[in-house]
Coordinates of C-alpha atoms in Angstrom, one line a residue:
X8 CA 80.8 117.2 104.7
X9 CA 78.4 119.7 106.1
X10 CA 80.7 122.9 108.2
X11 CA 80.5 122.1 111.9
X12 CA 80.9 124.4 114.4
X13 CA 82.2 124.0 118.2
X14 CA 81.5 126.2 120.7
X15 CA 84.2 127.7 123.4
X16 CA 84.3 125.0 126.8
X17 CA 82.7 128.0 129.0
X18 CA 79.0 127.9 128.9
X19 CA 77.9 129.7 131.5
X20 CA 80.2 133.0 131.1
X21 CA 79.0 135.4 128.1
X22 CA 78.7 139.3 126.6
X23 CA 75.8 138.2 125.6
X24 CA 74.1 137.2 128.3
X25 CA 71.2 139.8 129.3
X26 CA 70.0 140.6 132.3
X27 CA 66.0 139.8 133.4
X28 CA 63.4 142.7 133.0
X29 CA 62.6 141.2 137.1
X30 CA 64.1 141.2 139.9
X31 CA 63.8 137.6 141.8
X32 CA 64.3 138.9 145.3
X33 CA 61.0 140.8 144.4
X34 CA 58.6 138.1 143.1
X35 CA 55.2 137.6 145.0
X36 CA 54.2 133.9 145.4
X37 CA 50.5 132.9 144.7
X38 CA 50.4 129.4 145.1
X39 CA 53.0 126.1 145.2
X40 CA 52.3 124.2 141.5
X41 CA 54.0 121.2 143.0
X42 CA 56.7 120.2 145.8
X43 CA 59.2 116.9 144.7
X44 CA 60.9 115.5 147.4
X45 CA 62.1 113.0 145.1
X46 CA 63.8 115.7 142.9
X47 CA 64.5 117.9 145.5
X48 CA 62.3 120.6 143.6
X49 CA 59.7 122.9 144.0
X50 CA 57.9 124.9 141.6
X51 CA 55.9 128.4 142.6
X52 CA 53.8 130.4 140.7
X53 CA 53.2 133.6 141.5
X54 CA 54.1 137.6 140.2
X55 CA 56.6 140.2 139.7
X56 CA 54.2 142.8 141.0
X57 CA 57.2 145.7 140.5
X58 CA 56.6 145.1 136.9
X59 CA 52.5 143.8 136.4
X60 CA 50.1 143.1 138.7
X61 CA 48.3 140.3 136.3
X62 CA 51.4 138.6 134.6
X63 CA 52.0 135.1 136.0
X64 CA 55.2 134.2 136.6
X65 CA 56.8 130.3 137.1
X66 CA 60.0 129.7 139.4
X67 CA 61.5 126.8 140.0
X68 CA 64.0 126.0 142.6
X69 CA 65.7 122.7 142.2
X70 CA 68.8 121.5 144.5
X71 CA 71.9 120.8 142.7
X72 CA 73.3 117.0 142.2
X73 CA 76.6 116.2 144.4
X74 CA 79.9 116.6 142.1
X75 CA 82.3 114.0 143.0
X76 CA 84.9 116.7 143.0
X77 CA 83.1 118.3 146.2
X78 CA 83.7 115.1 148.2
X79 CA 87.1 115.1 147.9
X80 CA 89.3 114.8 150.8
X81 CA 93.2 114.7 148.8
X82 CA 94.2 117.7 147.2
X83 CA 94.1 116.8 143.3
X84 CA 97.7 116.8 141.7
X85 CA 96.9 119.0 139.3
X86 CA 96.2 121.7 141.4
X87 CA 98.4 124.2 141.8
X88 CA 100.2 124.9 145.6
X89 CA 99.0 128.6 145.9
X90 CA 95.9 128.5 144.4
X91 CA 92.9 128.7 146.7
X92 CA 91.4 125.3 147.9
X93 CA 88.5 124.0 146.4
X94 CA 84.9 124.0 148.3
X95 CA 84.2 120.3 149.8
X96 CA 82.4 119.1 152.5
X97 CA 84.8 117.4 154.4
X98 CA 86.3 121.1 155.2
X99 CA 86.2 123.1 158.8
X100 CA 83.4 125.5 157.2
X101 CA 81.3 122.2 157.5
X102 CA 78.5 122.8 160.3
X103 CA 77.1 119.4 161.9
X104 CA 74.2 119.1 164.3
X105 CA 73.8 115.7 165.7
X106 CA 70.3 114.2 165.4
X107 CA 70.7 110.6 167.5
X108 CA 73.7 108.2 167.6
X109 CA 72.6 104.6 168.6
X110 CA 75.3 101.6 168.0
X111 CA 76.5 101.6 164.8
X112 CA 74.1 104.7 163.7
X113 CA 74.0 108.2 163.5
X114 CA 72.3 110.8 162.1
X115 CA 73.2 114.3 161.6
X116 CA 71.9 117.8 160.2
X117 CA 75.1 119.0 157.7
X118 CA 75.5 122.4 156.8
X119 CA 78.4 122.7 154.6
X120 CA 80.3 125.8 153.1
X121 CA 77.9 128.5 151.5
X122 CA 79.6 127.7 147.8
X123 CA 77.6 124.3 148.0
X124 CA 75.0 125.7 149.1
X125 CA 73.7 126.9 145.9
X126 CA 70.0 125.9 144.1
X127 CA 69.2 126.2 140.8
X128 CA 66.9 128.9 139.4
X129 CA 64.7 128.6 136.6
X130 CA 62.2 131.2 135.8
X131 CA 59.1 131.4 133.3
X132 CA 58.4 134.7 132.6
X133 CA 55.7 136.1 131.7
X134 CA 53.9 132.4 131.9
X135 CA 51.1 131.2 129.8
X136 CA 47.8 128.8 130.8
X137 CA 50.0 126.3 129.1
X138 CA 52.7 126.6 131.4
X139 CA 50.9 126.2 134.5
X140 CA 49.0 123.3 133.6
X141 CA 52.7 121.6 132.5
X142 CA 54.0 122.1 135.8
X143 CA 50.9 121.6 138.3
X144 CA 50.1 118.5 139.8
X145 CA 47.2 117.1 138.5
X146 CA 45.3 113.5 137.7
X147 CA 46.9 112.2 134.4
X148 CA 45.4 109.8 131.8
X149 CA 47.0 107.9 129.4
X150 CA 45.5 108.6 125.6
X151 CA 46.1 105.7 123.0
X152 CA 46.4 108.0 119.9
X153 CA 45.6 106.3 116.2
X154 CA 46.4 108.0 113.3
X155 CA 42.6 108.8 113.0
X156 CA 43.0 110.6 116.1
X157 CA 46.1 112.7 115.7
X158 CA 44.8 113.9 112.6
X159 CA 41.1 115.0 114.1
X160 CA 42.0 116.1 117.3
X161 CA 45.7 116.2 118.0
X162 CA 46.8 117.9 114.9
X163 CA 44.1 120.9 115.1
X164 CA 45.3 121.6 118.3
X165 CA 48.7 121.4 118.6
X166 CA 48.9 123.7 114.9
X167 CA 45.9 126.3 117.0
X168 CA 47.8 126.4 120.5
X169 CA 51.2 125.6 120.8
X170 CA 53.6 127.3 122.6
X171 CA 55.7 130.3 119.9
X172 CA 58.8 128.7 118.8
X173 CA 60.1 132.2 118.7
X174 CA 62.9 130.7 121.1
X175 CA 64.0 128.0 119.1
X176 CA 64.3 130.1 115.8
X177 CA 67.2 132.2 117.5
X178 CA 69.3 129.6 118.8
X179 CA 69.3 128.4 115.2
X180 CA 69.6 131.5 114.0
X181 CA 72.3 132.8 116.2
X182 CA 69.8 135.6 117.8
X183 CA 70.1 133.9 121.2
X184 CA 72.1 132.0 123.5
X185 CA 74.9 131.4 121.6
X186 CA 77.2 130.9 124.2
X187 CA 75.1 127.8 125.3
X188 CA 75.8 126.1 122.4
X189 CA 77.9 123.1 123.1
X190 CA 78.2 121.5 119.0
X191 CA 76.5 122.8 115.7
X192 CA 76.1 121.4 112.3
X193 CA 74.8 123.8 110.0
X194 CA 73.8 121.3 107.2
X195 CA 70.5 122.7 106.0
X196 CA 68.6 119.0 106.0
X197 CA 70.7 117.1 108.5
X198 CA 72.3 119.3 110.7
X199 CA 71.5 120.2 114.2
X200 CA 72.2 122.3 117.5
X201 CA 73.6 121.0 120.7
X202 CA 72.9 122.9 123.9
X203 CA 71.8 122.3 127.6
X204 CA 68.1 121.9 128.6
X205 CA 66.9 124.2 130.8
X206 CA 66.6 121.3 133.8
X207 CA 70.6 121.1 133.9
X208 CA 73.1 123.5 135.6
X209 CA 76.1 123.3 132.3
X210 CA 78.9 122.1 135.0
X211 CA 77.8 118.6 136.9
X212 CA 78.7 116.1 134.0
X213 CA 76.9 113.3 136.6
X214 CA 73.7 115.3 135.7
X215 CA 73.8 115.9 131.9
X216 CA 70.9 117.2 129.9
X217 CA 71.7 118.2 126.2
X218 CA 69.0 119.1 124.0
X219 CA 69.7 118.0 120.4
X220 CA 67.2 120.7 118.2
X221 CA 67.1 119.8 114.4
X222 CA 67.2 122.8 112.0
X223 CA 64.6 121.7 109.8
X224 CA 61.6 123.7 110.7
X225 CA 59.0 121.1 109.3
X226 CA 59.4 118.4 111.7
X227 CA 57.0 119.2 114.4
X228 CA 57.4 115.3 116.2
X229 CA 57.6 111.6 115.4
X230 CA 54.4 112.1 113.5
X231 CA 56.4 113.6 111.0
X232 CA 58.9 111.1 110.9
X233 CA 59.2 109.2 107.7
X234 CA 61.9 106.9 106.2
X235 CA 63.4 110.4 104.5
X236 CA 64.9 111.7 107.7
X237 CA 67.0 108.7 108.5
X238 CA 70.3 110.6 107.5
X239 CA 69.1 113.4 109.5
X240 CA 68.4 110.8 112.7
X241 CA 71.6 108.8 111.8
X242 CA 73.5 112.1 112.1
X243 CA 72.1 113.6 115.0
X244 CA 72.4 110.2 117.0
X245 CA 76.2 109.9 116.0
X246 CA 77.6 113.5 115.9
X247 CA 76.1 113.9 119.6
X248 CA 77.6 111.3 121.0
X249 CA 80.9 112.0 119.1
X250 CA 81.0 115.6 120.5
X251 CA 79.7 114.5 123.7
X252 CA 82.6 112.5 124.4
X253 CA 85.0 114.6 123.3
X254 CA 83.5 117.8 125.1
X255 CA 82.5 115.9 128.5
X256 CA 84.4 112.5 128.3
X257 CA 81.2 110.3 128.6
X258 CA 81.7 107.1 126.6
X259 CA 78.2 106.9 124.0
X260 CA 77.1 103.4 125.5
X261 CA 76.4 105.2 128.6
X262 CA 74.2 108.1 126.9
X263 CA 70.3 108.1 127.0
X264 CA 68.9 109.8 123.7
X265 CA 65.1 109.8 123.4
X266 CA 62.4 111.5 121.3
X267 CA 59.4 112.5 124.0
X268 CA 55.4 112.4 122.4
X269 CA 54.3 114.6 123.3
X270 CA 56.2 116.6 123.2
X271 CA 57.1 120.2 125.5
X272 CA 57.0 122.7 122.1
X273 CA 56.6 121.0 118.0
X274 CA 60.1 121.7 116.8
X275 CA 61.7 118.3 116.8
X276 CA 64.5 117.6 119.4
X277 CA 66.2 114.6 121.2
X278 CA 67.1 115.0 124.6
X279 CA 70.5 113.5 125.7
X280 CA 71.4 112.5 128.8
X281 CA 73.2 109.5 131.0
X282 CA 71.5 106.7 131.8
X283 CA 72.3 106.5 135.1
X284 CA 70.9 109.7 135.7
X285 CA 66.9 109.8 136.6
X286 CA 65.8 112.7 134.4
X287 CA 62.2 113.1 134.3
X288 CA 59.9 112.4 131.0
X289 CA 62.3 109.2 130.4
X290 CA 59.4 106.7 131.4
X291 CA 58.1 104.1 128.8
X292 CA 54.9 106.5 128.4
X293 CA 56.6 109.7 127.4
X294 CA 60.2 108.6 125.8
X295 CA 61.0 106.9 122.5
X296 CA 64.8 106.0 122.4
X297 CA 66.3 107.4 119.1
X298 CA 67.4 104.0 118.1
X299 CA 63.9 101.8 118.6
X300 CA 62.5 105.5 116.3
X301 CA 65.2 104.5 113.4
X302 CA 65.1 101.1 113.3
X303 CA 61.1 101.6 112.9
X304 CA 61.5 103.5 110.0
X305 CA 64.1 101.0 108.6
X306 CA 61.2 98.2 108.9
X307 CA 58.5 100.7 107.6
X308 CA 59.2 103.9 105.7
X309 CA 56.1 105.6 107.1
X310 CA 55.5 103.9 110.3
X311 CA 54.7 106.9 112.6
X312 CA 51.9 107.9 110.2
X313 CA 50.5 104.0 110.9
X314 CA 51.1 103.4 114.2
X315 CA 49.2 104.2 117.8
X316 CA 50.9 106.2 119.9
X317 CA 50.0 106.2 123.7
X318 CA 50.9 109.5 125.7
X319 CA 49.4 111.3 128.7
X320 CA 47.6 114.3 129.4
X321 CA 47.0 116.3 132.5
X322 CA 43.9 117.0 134.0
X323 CA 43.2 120.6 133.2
X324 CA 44.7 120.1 129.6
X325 CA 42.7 121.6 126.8
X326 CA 43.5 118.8 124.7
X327 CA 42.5 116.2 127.5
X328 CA 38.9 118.5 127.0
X329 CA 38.8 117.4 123.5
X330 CA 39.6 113.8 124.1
X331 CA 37.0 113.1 127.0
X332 CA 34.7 115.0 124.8
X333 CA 34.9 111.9 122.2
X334 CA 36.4 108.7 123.9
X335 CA 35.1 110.0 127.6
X336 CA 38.7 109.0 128.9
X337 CA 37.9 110.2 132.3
X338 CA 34.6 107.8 133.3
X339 CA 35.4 104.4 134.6
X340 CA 32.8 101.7 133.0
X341 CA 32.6 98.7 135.3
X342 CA 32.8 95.7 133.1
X343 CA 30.5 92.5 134.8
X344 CA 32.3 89.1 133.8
X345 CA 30.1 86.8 132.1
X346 CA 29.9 82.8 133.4
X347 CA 31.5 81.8 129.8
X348 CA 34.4 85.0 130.7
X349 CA 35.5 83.4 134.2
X350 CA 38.4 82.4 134.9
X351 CA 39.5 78.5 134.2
X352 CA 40.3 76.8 136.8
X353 CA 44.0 76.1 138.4
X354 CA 45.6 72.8 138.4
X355 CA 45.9 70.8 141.7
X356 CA 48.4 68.3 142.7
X357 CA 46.1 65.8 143.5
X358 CA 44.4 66.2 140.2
X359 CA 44.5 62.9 137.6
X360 CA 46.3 64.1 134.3
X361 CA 42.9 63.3 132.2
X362 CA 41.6 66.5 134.4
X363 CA 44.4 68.6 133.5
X364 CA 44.5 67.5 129.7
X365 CA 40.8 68.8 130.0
X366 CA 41.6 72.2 131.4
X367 CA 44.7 72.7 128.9
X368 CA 41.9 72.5 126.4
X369 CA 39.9 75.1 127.4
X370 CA 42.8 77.0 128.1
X371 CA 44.1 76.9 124.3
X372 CA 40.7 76.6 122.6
X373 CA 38.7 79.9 122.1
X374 CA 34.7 80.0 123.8
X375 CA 32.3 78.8 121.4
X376 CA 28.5 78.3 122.1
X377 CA 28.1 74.5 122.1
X378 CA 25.1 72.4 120.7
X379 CA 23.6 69.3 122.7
X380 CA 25.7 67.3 120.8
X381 CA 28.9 68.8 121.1
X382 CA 28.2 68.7 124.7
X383 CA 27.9 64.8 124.7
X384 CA 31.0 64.2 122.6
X385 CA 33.0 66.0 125.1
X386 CA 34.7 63.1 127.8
X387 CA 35.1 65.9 130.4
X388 CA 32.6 67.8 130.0

């Protein structure tokens, strides 16, 4: 059995942790990259002009998720008699401004105590090209990659620009952010690190995101994937959810894990997190669940090097540049249907059944171009 290695419950509180070469009270906003009201999120780009003039930098304010714990209205059992009170809404710090009552209705402005109050901060600094174009809002197309593809346009790119990996390298290597680090296996072929994305806070369970990085540093994304690295997919989908529920409680039948393509930075990962949480990238054009990825490999040893892979690409996207160049994925063609392509027509109730034998026909049989006598032998015609 390959050594395993658990991390201490705290993730959050760390020596290690360094403080920013910025100061976030002093960053100088440019423009807004995008505003979510679905997510609650915003995302600014702008500079830290105390430190450079020129380098951009990314922040992204995101509202935190409701804990169930801050609704709470009993005192738990658990907690001890003199220790201080949990925050919760439901408390006399809670300001309310009414908006309109009517019946049944009402609607109120809620202001609740300053501890749940806080946002979530995530800062790119500095930022590349690459990072503004991932987090702008932009017209998106959908590319349907073939192998031919990947290997003439995708591959060359993705090997000439992609983001450094630098980051990745010292979690496995212990350089960075080992306090983060929720489960390790330290097999060399099949092992893997466990660790929060970015996008989630490390204490609201309801909103979970685990990143799941291999440590083999030849896997760059399902592309890669052969029949090979089934123990390594087998192990990473099982020791996750094993340590997930012993670290957080969730049972494994409730746990999204999910491959994206493309993918953020090619260094292979699975993100982790419950279904019924509404992370983003888990839509059927970005996410391939971990089992659908195995059980394809089961059925074909190298089916990611056979099969076509649809993903989408920003507008603004160098690699959008070097598909339009070739399949012209941006130009609408109208297409003009042909007499032969219309439509058959619907059935009617009033129609005899000969007339609707007829029109099953043409339903099931393919257009052909018909000769004078094929024309006469047909009864309904």
């Amino acid at each position: 059995m390959p050594e395993q290695v658990e991390s201490s419950p705290k993730l959050n509180v760390s020596s290690e942790i360094k403080s920013p070469t910025y100061d976030l009270t002093k960053f100088h906003l440019k423009r807004i990259l995008s505003n979510n009201s679905k997510c609650k999120s915003i995302t600014l780009l702008g500079t830290f002009p105390d430190i450079s003039e020129t380098d951009a930098a990314i922040v992204v304010f995101e509202k935190n998720a409701y804990r169930e714990s801050d609704v709470a209205t009993e005192v738990p059992a658990d907690q001890e008699a003199d220790s201080s009170p949990k925050p919760s809404y439901f408390s006399t710090d809670l300001q309310v401004r009414t908006d309109f009552i009517n019946n049944i209705y009402a609607s109120f402005q809620c202001v609740p105590t300053q501890e749940l109050c806080t946002v979530k901060g995530t800062v790119i600094y500095p930022a590349t090209e690459k990072h503004i174009e991932k987090y702008s809002i932009c017209q998106k197309y959908i590319i349907n990659e073939t192998p031919d593809l990947y290997e003439s346009i995708t591959l060359p790119y993705i090997t000439s620009s992609q983001f450094s990996l630098d980051w990745v390298y010292n979690i496995l290597e212990h350089k960075q952010e080992t306090e983060r680090i929720v489960f390790e296996d330290t097999h060399p072929e099949n092992g893997f690190v466990l660790l929060p994305d970015l996008k989630w806070d490390g204490r609201n369970v309801e909103t979970l995101y685990l990143l799941g990085i291999v440590r083999k540093r030849d896997i760059k994304s399902l592309r890669d994937l052969n029949a090979s690295h089934l123990p390594l997919l087998r192990n990473l989908r099982e020791s996750a959810k094993q340590a997930i529920l012993e670290r957080y409680g969730l049972n494994p039948n409730q746990l999204r894990m999910y491959f994206h393509y493309q993918p953020s930075f090619y260094h292979l990962h699975v993100h982790i997190n419950p279904i019924r949480n509404d992370a983003p990238g888990i839509w059927c054009e970005k996410s391939h669940m971990l089992d659908t990825v195995i059980n394809n490999l089961e059925l074909m040893p190298d089916y990611y090097q056979r099969a076509s892979l649809p993903f989408v690409l920003y507008e603004g996207n160098k690699l959008l540049e070097l598909y339009d160049k070739q399949l012209e994925v941006r130009q609408v063609v109208a297409q003009e249907l042909s007499e032969a392509d219309e439509a058959p027509e619907a059935f009617t109730d009033d129609e005899p059944e000969e007339g609707r034998e007829c029109k099953r026909i043409k339903l099931s049989t393919p257009q052909k171009e018909s000769n004078e006598a094929e024309l006469l032998e047909m009864p309904c015609a």
